[in-house]
mmCIF file of C-alpha atoms in Angstrom:
data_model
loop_
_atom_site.group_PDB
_atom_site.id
_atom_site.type_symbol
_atom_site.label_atom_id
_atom_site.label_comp_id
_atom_site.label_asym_id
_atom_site.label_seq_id
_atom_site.Cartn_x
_atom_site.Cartn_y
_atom_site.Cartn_z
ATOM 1 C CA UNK Y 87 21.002 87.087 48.487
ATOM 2 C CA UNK Y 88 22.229 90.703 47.926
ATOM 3 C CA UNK Y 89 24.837 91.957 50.521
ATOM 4 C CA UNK Y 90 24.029 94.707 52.415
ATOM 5 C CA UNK Y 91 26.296 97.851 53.162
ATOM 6 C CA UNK Y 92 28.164 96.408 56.650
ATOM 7 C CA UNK Y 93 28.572 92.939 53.942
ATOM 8 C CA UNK Y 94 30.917 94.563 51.885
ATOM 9 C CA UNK Y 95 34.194 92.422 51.307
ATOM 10 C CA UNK Y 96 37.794 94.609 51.430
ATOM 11 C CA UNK Y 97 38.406 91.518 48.578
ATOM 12 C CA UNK Y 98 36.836 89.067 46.774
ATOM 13 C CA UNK Y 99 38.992 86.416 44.872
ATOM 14 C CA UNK Y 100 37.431 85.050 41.810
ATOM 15 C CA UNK Y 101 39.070 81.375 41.198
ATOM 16 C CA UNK Y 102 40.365 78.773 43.887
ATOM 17 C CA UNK Y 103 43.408 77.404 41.962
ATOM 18 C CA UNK Y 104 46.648 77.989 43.004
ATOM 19 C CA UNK Y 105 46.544 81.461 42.583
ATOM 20 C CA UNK Y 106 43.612 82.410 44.439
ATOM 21 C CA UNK Y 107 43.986 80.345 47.510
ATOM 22 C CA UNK Y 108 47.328 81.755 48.038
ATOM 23 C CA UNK Y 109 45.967 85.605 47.432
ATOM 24 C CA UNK Y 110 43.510 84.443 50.263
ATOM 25 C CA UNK Y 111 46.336 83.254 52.654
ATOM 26 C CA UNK Y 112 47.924 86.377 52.478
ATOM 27 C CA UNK Y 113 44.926 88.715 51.702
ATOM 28 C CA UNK Y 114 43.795 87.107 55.260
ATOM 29 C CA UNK Y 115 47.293 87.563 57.457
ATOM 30 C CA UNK Y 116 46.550 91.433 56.165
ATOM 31 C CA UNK Y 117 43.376 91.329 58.085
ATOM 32 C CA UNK Y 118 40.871 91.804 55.016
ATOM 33 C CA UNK Y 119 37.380 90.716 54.674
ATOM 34 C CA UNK Y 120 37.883 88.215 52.106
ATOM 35 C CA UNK Y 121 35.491 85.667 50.075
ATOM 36 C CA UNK Y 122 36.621 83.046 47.888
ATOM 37 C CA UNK Y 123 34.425 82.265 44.829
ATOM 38 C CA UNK Y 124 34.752 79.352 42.348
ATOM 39 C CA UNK Y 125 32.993 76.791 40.585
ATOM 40 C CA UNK Y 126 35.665 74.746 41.718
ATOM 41 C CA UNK Y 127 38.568 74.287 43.937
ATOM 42 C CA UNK Y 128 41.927 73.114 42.183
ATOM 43 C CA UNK Y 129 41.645 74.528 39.028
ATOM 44 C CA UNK Y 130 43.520 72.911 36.064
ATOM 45 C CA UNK Y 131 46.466 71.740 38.765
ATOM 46 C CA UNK Y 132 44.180 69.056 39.735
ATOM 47 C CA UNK Y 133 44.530 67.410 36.783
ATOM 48 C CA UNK Y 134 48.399 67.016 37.232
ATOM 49 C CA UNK Y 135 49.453 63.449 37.485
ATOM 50 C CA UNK Y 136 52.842 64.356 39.145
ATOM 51 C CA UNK Y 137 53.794 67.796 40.837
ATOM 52 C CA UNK Y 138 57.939 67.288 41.277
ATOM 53 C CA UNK Y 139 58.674 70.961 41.069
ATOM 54 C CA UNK Y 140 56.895 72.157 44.364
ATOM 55 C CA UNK Y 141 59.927 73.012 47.002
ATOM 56 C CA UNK Y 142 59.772 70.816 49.985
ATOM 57 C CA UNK Y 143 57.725 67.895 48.404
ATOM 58 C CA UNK Y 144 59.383 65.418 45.953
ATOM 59 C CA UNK Y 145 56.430 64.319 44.364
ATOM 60 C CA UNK Y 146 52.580 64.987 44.751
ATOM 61 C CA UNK Y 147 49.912 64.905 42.852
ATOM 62 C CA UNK Y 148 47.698 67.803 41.842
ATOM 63 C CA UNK Y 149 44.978 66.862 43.534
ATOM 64 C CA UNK Y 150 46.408 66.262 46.913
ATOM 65 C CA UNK Y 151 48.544 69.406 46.826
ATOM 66 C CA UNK Y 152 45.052 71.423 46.108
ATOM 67 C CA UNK Y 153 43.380 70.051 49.215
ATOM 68 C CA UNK Y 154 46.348 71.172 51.465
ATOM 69 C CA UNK Y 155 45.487 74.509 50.077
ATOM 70 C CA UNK Y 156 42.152 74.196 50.596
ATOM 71 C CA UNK Y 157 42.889 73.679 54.174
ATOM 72 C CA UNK Y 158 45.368 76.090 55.018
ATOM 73 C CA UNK Y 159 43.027 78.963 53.347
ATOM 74 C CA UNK Y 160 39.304 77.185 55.489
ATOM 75 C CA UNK Y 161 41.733 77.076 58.842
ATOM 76 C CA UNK Y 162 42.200 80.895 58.178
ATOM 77 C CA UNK Y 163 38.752 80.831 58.077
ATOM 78 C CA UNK Y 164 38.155 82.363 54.890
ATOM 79 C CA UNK Y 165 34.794 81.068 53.266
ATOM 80 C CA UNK Y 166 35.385 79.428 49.401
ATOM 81 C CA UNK Y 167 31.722 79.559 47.798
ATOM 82 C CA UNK Y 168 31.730 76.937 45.130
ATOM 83 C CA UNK Y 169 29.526 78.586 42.598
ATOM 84 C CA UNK Y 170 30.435 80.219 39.281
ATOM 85 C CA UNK Y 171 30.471 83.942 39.194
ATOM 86 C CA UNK Y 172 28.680 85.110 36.252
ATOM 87 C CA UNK Y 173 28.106 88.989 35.944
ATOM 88 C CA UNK Y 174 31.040 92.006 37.437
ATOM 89 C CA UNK Y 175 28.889 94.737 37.667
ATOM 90 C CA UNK Y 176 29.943 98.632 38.346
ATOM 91 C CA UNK Y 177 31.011 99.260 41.738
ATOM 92 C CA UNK Y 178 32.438 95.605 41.750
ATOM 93 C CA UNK Y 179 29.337 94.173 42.168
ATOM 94 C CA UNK Y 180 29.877 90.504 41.773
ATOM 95 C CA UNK Y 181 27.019 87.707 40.469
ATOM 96 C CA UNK Y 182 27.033 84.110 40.545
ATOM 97 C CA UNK Y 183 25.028 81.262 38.826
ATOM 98 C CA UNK Y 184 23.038 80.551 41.869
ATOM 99 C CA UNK Y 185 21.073 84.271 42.141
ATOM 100 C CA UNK Y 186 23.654 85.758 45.149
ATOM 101 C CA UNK Y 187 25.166 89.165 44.625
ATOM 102 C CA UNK Y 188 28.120 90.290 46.805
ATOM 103 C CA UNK Y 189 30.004 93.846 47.252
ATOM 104 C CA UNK Y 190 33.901 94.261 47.702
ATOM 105 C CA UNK Y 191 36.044 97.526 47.060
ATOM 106 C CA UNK Y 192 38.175 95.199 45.266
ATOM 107 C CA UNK Y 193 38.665 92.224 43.233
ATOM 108 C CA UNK Y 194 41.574 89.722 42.317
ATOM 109 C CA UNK Y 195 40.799 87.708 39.563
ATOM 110 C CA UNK Y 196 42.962 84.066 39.469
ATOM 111 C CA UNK Y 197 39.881 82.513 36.949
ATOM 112 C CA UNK Y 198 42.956 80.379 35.519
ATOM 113 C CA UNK Y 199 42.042 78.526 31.938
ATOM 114 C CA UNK Y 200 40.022 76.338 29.984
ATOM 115 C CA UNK Y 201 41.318 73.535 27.943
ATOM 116 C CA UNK Y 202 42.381 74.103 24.395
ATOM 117 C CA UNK Y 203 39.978 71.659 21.989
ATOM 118 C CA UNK Y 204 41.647 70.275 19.011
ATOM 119 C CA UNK Y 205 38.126 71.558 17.089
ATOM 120 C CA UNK Y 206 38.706 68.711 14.395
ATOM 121 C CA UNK Y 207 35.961 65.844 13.042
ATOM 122 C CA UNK Y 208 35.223 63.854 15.654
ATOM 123 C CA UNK Y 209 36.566 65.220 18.821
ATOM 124 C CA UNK Y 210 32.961 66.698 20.058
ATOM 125 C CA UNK Y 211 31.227 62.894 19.288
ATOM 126 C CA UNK Y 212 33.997 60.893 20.800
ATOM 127 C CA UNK Y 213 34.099 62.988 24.630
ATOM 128 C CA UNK Y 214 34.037 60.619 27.060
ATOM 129 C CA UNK Y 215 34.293 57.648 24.661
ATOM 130 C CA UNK Y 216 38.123 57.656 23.697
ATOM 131 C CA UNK Y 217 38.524 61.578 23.624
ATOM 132 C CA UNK Y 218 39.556 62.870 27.087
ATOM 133 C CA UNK Y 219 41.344 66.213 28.280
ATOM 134 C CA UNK Y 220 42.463 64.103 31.459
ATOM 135 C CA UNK Y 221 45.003 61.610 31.644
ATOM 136 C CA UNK Y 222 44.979 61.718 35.141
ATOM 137 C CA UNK Y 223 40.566 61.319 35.167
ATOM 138 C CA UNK Y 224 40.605 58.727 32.801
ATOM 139 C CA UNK Y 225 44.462 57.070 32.102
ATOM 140 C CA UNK Y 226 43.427 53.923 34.093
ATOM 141 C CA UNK Y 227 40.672 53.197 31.857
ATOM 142 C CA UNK Y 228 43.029 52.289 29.003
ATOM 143 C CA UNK Y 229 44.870 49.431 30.228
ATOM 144 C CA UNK Y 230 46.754 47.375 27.190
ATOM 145 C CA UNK Y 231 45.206 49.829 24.766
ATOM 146 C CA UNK Y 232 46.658 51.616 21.948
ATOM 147 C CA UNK Y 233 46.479 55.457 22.556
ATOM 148 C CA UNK Y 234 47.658 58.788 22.064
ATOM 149 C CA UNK Y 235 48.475 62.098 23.439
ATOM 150 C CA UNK Y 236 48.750 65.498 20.870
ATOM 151 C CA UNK Y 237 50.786 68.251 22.652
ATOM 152 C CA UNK Y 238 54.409 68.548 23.223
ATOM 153 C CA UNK Y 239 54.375 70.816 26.332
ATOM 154 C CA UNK Y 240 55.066 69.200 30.392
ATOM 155 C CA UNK Y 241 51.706 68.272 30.440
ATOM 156 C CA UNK Y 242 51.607 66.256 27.227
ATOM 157 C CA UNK Y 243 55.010 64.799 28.013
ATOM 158 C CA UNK Y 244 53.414 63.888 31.720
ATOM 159 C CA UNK Y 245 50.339 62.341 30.112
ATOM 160 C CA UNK Y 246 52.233 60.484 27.913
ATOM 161 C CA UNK Y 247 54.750 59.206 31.113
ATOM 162 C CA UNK Y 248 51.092 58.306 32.624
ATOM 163 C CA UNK Y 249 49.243 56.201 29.793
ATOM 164 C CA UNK Y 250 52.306 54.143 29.836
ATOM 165 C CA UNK Y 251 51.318 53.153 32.829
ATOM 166 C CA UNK Y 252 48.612 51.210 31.585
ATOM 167 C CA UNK Y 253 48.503 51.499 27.957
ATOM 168 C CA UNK Y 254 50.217 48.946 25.473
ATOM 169 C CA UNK Y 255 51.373 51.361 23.047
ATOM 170 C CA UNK Y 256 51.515 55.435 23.676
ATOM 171 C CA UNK Y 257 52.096 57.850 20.406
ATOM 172 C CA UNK Y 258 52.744 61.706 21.301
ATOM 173 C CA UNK Y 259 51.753 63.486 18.177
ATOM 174 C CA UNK Y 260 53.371 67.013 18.260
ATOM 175 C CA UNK Y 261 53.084 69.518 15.317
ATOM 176 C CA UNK Y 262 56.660 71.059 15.558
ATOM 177 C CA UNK Y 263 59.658 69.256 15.516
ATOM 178 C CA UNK Y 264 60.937 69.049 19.142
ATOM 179 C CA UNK Y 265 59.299 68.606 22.090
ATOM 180 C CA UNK Y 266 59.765 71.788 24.446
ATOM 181 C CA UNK Y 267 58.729 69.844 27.602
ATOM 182 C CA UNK Y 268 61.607 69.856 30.829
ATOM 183 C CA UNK Y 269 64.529 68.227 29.849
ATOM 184 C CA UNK Y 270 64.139 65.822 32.401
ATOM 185 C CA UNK Y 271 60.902 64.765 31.524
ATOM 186 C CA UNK Y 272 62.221 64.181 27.101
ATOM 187 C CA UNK Y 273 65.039 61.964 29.150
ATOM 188 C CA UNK Y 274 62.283 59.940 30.418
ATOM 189 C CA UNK Y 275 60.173 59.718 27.271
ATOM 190 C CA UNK Y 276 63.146 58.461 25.321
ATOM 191 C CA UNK Y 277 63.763 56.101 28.022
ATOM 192 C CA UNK Y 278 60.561 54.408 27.540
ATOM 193 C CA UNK Y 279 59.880 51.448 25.516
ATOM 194 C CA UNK Y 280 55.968 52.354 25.131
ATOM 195 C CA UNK Y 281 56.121 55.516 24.019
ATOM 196 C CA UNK Y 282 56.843 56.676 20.422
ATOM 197 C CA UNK Y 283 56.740 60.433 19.494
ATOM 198 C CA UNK Y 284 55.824 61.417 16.067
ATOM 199 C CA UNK Y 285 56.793 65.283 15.179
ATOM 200 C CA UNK Y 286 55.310 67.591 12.327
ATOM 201 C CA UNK Y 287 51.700 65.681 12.346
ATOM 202 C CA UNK Y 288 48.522 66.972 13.490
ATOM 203 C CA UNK Y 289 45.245 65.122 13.930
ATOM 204 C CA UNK Y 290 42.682 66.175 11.185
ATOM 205 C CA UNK Y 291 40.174 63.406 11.907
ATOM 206 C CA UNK Y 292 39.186 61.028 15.121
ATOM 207 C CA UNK Y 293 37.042 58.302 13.434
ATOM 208 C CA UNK Y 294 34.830 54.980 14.984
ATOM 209 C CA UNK Y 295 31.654 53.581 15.618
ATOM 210 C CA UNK Y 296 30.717 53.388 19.088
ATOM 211 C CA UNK Y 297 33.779 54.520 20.244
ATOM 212 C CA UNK Y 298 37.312 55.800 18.886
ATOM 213 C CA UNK Y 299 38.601 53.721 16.716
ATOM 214 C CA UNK Y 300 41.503 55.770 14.859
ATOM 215 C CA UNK Y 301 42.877 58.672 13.977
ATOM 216 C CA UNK Y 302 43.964 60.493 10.375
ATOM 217 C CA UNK Y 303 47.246 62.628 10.539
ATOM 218 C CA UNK Y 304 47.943 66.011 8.115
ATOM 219 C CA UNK Y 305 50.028 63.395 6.084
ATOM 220 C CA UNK Y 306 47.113 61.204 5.575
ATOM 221 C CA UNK Y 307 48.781 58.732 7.439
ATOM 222 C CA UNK Y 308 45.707 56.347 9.469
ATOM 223 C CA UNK Y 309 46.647 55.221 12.956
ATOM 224 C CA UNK Y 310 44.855 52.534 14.512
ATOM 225 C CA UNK Y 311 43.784 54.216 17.833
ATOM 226 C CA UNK Y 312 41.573 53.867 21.292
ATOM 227 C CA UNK Y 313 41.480 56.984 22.986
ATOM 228 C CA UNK Y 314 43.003 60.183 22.243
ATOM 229 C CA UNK Y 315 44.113 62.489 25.140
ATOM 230 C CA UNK Y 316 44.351 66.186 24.272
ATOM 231 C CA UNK Y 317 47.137 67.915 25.848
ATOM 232 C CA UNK Y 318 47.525 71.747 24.249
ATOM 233 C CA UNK Y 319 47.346 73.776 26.674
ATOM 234 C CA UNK Y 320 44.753 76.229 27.819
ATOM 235 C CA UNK Y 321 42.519 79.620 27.311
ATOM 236 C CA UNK Y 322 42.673 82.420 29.488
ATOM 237 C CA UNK Y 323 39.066 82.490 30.960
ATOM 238 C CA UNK Y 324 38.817 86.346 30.445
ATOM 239 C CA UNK Y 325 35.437 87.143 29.331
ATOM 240 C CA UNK Y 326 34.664 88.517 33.515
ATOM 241 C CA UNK Y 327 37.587 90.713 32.611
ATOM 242 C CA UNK Y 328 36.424 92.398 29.610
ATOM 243 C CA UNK Y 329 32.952 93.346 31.155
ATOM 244 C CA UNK Y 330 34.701 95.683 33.560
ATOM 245 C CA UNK Y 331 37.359 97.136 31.044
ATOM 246 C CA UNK Y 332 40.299 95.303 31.760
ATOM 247 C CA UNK Y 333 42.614 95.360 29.180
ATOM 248 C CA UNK Y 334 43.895 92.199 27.429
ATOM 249 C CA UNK Y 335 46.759 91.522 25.219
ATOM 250 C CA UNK Y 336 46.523 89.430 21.993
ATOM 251 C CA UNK Y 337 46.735 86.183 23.483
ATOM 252 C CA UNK Y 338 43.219 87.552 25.393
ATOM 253 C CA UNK Y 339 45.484 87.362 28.815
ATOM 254 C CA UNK Y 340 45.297 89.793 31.389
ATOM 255 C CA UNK Y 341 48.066 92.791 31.158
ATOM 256 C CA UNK Y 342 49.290 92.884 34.750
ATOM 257 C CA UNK Y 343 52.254 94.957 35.925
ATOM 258 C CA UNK Y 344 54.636 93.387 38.329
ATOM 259 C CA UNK Y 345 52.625 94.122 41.059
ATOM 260 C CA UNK Y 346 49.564 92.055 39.242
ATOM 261 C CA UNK Y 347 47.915 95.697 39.129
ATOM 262 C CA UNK Y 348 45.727 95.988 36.017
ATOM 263 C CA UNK Y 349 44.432 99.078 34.170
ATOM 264 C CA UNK Y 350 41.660 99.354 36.511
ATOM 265 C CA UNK Y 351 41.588 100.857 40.019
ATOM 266 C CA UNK Y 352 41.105 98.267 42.606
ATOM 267 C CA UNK Y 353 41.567 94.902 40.254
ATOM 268 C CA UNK Y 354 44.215 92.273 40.519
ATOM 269 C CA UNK Y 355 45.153 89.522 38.581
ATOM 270 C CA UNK Y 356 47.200 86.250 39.096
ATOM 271 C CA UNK Y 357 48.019 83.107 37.542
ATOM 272 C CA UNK Y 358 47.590 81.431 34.240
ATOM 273 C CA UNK Y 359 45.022 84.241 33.419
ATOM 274 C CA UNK Y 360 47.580 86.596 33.256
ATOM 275 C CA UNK Y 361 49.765 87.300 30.314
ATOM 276 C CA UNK Y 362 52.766 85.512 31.849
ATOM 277 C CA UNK Y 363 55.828 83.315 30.364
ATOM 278 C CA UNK Y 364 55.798 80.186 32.770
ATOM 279 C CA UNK Y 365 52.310 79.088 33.446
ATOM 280 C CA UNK Y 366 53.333 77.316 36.991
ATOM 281 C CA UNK Y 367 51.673 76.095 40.344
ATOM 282 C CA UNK Y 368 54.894 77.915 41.925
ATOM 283 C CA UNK Y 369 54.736 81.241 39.918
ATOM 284 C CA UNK Y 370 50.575 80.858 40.484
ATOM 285 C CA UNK Y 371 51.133 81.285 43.870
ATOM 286 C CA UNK Y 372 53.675 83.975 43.608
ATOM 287 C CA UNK Y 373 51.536 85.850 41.780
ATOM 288 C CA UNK Y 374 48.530 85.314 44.301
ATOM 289 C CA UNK Y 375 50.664 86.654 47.197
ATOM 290 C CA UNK Y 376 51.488 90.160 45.374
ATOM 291 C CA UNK Y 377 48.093 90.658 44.387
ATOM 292 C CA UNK Y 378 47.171 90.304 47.870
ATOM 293 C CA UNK Y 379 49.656 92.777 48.986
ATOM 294 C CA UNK Y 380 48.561 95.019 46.324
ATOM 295 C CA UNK Y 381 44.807 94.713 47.619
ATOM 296 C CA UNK Y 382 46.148 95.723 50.818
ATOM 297 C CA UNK Y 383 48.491 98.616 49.844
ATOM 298 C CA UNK Y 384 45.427 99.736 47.501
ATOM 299 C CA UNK Y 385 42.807 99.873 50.372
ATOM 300 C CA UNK Y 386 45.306 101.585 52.630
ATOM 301 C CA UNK Y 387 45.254 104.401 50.207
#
């Protein structure tokens, strides 16, 4: 389905995480033609056992705090298409998956990140039996088990708080020598009789039968072990960027000027895809709002 002239959108928003479905709030109260595109709606913030940082709310879960998004931006009435955009064409012609083509004069990208993979023996053969990338998907499955978490960011240390939960025993296997998680969150680790961290060790091997069985740190050292949850962060899910010349720095993130302008005329970015220092729901969102405005101000012109 091709859009014809009189279908072209003042914006469309590639991603529904954070990000995005705030640039649609605002991109809407600016009275733009707006479309929402993603493959999913949530984005990596779904995954989030715990969300204790949002102002107003004490504690939420990721999941929860993504569907009130999702229905402040529908009551707006701005559509979200759940399909995966796959070609950005001159003239900001956008593709998806399922055949449709759409027009806009511009386009705010908020495509987020894809997990980080260990890439070690083992890890591909053991997904989905002992090797997960979320606690909060699959935690409850591992009740009075022995497992670990490798990371030492919020989300590892939140994983970790999770699996101990249900878990037996929970290792955090970090390859520096202090956890850089909130403070708050390394009181509560201590705190807890479950979990055990061990610092300067990576995993070079996940090993079993059937399923995970153990693990074999850089020191050699073999750890009996049942699942293995992989907490290291993310990619920035660029590769939409670079077919329409945006420039990226050498993490591949999005260069984006305080105004989430980038080097091209008429594109936006926001969120985690950006090359930003605090990879937030809070700062998302922030983000989402000025490229909105920035839409706006653009199209004015």
């Amino acid at each position: 389905m091709a859009s014809k002239k009189n279908d072209v959108y003042d914006t469309i928003i590639i991603g529904a995480g954070p990000a995005g479905m705030t640039a649609a709030i605002y991109a809407v109260r600016y009275k733009l033609k707006t479309l929402v595109i993603s493959k999913d709606v949530g984005g990596v913030a779904n995954l989030a056992h715990k969300i204790e940082n949002w102002p107003g709310i004490t504690s939420i879960t990721g999941i929860e705090l993504m569907q009130s998004f999702k229905k402040h931006v529908e009551a707006l009435g701005v559509k979200i298409l759940q399909d995966e955009v796959v070609k950005l064409a001159s003239g900001f012609e956008v593709v998806t998956s399922g055949g449709k083509k759409f027009k806009s004069k511009t386009l705010i990208l908020a495509l987020g990140t894809v997990r980080r993979k260990l890439n070690v023996p083992g890890e591909d053969e053991f997904i989905g039996r002992g090797v997960s990338y979320c606690t909060t998907c699959d935690g409850a499955m591992f009740k009075n088990k022995t497992v670990c978490v490798v990371g030492g960011s919020n989300s590892a240390a939140m994983a970790a708080l999770l699996l101990a939960e249900y878990a037996k025993k929970v290792y955090i296997i970090y390859r520096k020598e202090a956890l850089r998680a909130d403070p708050i969150l390394i009181e509560r680790i201590a705190k807890n009789k479950k979990i055990e961290v061990i610092y300067n060790a990576e995993i070079t091997k996940i090993l079993g039968m059937k399923f995970v069985e153990k693990i074999i740190l850089n020191n050699s050292k073999e750890l009996p072990m049942e699942g293995v949850f992989i907490e290291i962060g993310g990619i920035p899910s660029t590769d939409l960027a670079k077919e329409i010349g945006v420039k990226l720095d050498e993490h591949n993130s999005i260069i984006a000027d305080a105004n989430m302008n980038t080097n091209v005329p008429g594109v936006f970015a926001a969120g985690d895809i950006t090359n930003t220092f605090l990879d937030q729901v809070v700062t998302a969102c922030g983000d989402g709002a000025k490229a909105a405005y920035s839409a706006f101000n653009h199209l004015k012109k």
